XYZ file of C-alpha atoms in Angstrom:
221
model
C -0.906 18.387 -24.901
C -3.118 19.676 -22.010
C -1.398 22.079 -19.436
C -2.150 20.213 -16.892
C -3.886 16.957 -14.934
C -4.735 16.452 -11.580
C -5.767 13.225 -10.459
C -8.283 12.778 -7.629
C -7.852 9.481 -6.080
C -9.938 7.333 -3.364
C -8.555 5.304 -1.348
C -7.922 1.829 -0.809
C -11.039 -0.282 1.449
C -10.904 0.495 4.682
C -10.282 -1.796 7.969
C -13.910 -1.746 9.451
C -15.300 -4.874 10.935
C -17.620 -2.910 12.950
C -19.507 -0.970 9.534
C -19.789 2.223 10.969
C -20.034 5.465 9.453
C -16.442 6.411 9.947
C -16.125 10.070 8.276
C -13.029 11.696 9.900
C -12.639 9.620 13.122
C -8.931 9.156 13.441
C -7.266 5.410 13.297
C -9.164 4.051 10.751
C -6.403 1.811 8.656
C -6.674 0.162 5.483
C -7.565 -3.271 5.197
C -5.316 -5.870 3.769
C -7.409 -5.457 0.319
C -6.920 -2.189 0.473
C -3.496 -2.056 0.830
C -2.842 -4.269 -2.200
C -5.322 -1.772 -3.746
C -2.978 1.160 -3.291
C -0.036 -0.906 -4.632
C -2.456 -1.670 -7.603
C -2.276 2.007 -7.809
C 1.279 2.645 -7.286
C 2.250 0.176 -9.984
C -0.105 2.281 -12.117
C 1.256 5.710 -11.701
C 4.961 3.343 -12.032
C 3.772 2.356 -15.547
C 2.819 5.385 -16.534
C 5.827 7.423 -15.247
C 8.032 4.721 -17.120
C 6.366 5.440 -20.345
C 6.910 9.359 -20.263
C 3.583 10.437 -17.801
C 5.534 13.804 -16.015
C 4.113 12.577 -12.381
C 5.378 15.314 -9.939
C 3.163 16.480 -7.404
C 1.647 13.787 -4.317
C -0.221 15.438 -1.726
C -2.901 13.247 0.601
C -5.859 14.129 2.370
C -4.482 14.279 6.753
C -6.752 10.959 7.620
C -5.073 7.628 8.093
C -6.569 5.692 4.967
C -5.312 8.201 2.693
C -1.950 8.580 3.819
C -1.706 4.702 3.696
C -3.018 5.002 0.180
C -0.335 7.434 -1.073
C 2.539 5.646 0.763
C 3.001 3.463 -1.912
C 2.627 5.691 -4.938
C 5.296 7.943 -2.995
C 7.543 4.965 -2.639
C 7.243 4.049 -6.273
C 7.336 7.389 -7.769
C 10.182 8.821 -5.254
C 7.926 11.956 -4.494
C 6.645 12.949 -0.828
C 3.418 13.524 0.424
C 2.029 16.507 0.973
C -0.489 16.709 3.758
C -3.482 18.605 2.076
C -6.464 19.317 4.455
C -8.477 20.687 2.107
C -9.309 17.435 0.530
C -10.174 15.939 3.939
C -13.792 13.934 3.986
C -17.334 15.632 4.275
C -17.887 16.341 8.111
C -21.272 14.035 8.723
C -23.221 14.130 11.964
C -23.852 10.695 12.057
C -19.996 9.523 12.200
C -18.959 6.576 14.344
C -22.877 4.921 13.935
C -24.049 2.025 12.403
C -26.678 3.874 9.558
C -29.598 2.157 9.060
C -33.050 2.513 8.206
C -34.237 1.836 12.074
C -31.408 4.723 13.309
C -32.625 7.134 10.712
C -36.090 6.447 11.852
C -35.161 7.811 15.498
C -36.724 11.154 16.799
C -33.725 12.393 17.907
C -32.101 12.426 14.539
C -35.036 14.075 12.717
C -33.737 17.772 13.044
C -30.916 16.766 11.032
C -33.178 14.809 8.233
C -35.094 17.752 6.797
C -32.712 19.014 3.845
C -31.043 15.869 1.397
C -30.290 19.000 -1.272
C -27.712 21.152 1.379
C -27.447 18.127 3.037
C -28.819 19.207 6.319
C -26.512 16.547 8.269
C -23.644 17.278 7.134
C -21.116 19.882 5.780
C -22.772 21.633 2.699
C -22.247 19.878 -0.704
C -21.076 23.408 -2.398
C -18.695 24.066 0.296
C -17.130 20.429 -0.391
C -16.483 21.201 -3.639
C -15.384 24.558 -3.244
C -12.216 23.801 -0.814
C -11.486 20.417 -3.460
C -11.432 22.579 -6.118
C -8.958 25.706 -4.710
C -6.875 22.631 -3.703
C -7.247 21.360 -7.200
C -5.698 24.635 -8.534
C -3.662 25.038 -5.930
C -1.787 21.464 -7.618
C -2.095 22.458 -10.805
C 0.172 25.571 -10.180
C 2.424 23.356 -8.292
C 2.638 20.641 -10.960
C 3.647 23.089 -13.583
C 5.980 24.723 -11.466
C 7.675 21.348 -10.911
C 7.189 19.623 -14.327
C 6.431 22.260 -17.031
C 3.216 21.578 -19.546
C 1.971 18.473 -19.531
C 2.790 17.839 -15.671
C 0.628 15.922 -13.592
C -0.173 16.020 -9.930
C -2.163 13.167 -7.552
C -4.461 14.231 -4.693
C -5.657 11.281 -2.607
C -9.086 12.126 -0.884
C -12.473 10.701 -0.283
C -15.379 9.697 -2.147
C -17.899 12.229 -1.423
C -16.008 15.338 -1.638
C -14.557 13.649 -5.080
C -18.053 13.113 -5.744
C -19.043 16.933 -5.404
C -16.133 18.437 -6.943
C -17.169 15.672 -10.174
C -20.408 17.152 -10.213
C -19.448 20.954 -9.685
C -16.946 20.709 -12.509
C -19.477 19.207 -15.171
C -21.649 21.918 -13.747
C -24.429 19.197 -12.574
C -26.694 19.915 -9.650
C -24.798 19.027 -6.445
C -27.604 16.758 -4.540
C -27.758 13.218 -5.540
C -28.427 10.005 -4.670
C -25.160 8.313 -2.935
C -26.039 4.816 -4.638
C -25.713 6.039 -8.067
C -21.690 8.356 -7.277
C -19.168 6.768 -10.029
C -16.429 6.421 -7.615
C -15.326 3.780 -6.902
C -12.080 2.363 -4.296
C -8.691 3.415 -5.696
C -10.512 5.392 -8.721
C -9.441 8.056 -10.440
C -11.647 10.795 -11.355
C -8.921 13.003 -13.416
C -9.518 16.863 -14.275
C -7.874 17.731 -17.106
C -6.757 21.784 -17.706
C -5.505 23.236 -20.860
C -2.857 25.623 -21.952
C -5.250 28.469 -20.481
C -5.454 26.818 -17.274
C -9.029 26.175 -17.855
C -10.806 22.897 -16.902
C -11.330 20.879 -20.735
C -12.558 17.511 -19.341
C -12.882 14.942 -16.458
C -11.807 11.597 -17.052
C -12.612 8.526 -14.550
C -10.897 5.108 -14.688
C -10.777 2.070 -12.034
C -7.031 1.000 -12.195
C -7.882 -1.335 -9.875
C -11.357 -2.777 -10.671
C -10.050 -6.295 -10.428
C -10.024 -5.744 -6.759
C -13.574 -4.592 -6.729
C -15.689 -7.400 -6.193
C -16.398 -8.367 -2.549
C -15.076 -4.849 -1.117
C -16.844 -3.055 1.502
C -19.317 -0.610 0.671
C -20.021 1.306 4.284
C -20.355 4.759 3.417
C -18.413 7.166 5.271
C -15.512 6.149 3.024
């Protein structure tokens, strides 16, 4: 039985009629999909817990769209949510714009174009994965604490720092191509830590793939 799991989940689609590059602007709400999303997920973690899954630990990344997205795992699970800023999403200079070929072609953006392997316009991949992963251990130590071996604990953050922490952990270079991240809405990209406390694997599975087709894509999310 490993020590210890600790799920990283995305959250639900996002309210965003506008498709802007949202990153960390406040107010940004689920959408009505993504709200049945997260109660895809609840129902999940439900199911699981009912058939023995130790479940113990909740803790959400401080933006709207994540809380929403735990809300109804906490409901289902009776736990609370821990407000974790550490899983919070990537700063990105170009927040609150519409990001398109023609913007990115502006002079006054260049500056910020030159480096897609830190990435120049935005907080620095490494340093993304860095605060993930102390929060990741950070939950670890708190799901054991709570729910002995085999505990598990749920962190609800956003798709690129998920993305970088994925990478970091399977010890793959950190610059990529967004297109090609396997990380979907509402899935879970689980690192698994044996009796050691040592990372053995990373799982990922789309509890709610169902829900998939026709979602928004604006990244930012």
């Amino acid at each position: 039985m490993p020590q210890a799991t600790v799920h990283l989940l995305r959250h639900g689609e996002v309210h965003n009629p506008d498709g802007v590059l949202y990153g960390r602007l406040p107010e940004f709400h689920l959408s009505e999909l993504g709200r049945e999303m997260a109660r895809t997920l609840a129902e999940h973690f439900r199911e699981r817990s009912e058939q023995g899954a130790r479940i113990v630990h909740l803790a959400a990344s401080p933006l709207t769209r994540a809380q929403e997205t735990a809300q109804p795992i906490a409901d289902a699970l009776g736990l609370e949510i821990t407000t974790e800023a550490r899983i919070i999403e990537a700063e990105n200079y170009f927040e609150g714009l519409h990001v398109s070929k023609a913007e990115l072609l502006r002079p006054k953006h260049w500056a910020r174009l030159y480096n897609p392997f830190r990435p120049s316009w935005g907080e620095p991949y490494k340093e993304q994965a860095a605060r993930v992963i102390a929060a990741v251990q950070d939950a670890r130590v708190r799901a054991l604490e709570m729910g002995g071996n085999g505990a598990e604990a749920i962190l609800v953050s956003h798709q690129l720092p998920i993305w970088a922490t994925r990478l970091s952990a399977e010890g793959k270079p950190l610059w990529h191509d967004p297109r090609k991240r396997e990380c979907t809405l509402t899935s879970l990209t689980s690192l698994v830590f044996d009796d050691a406390g040592a990372l053995v694997r990373v799982d990922y599975s789309e509890p709610a793939a169902a829900l998939l087709p026709g979602a928004a894509s604006t990244p930012g999310a």
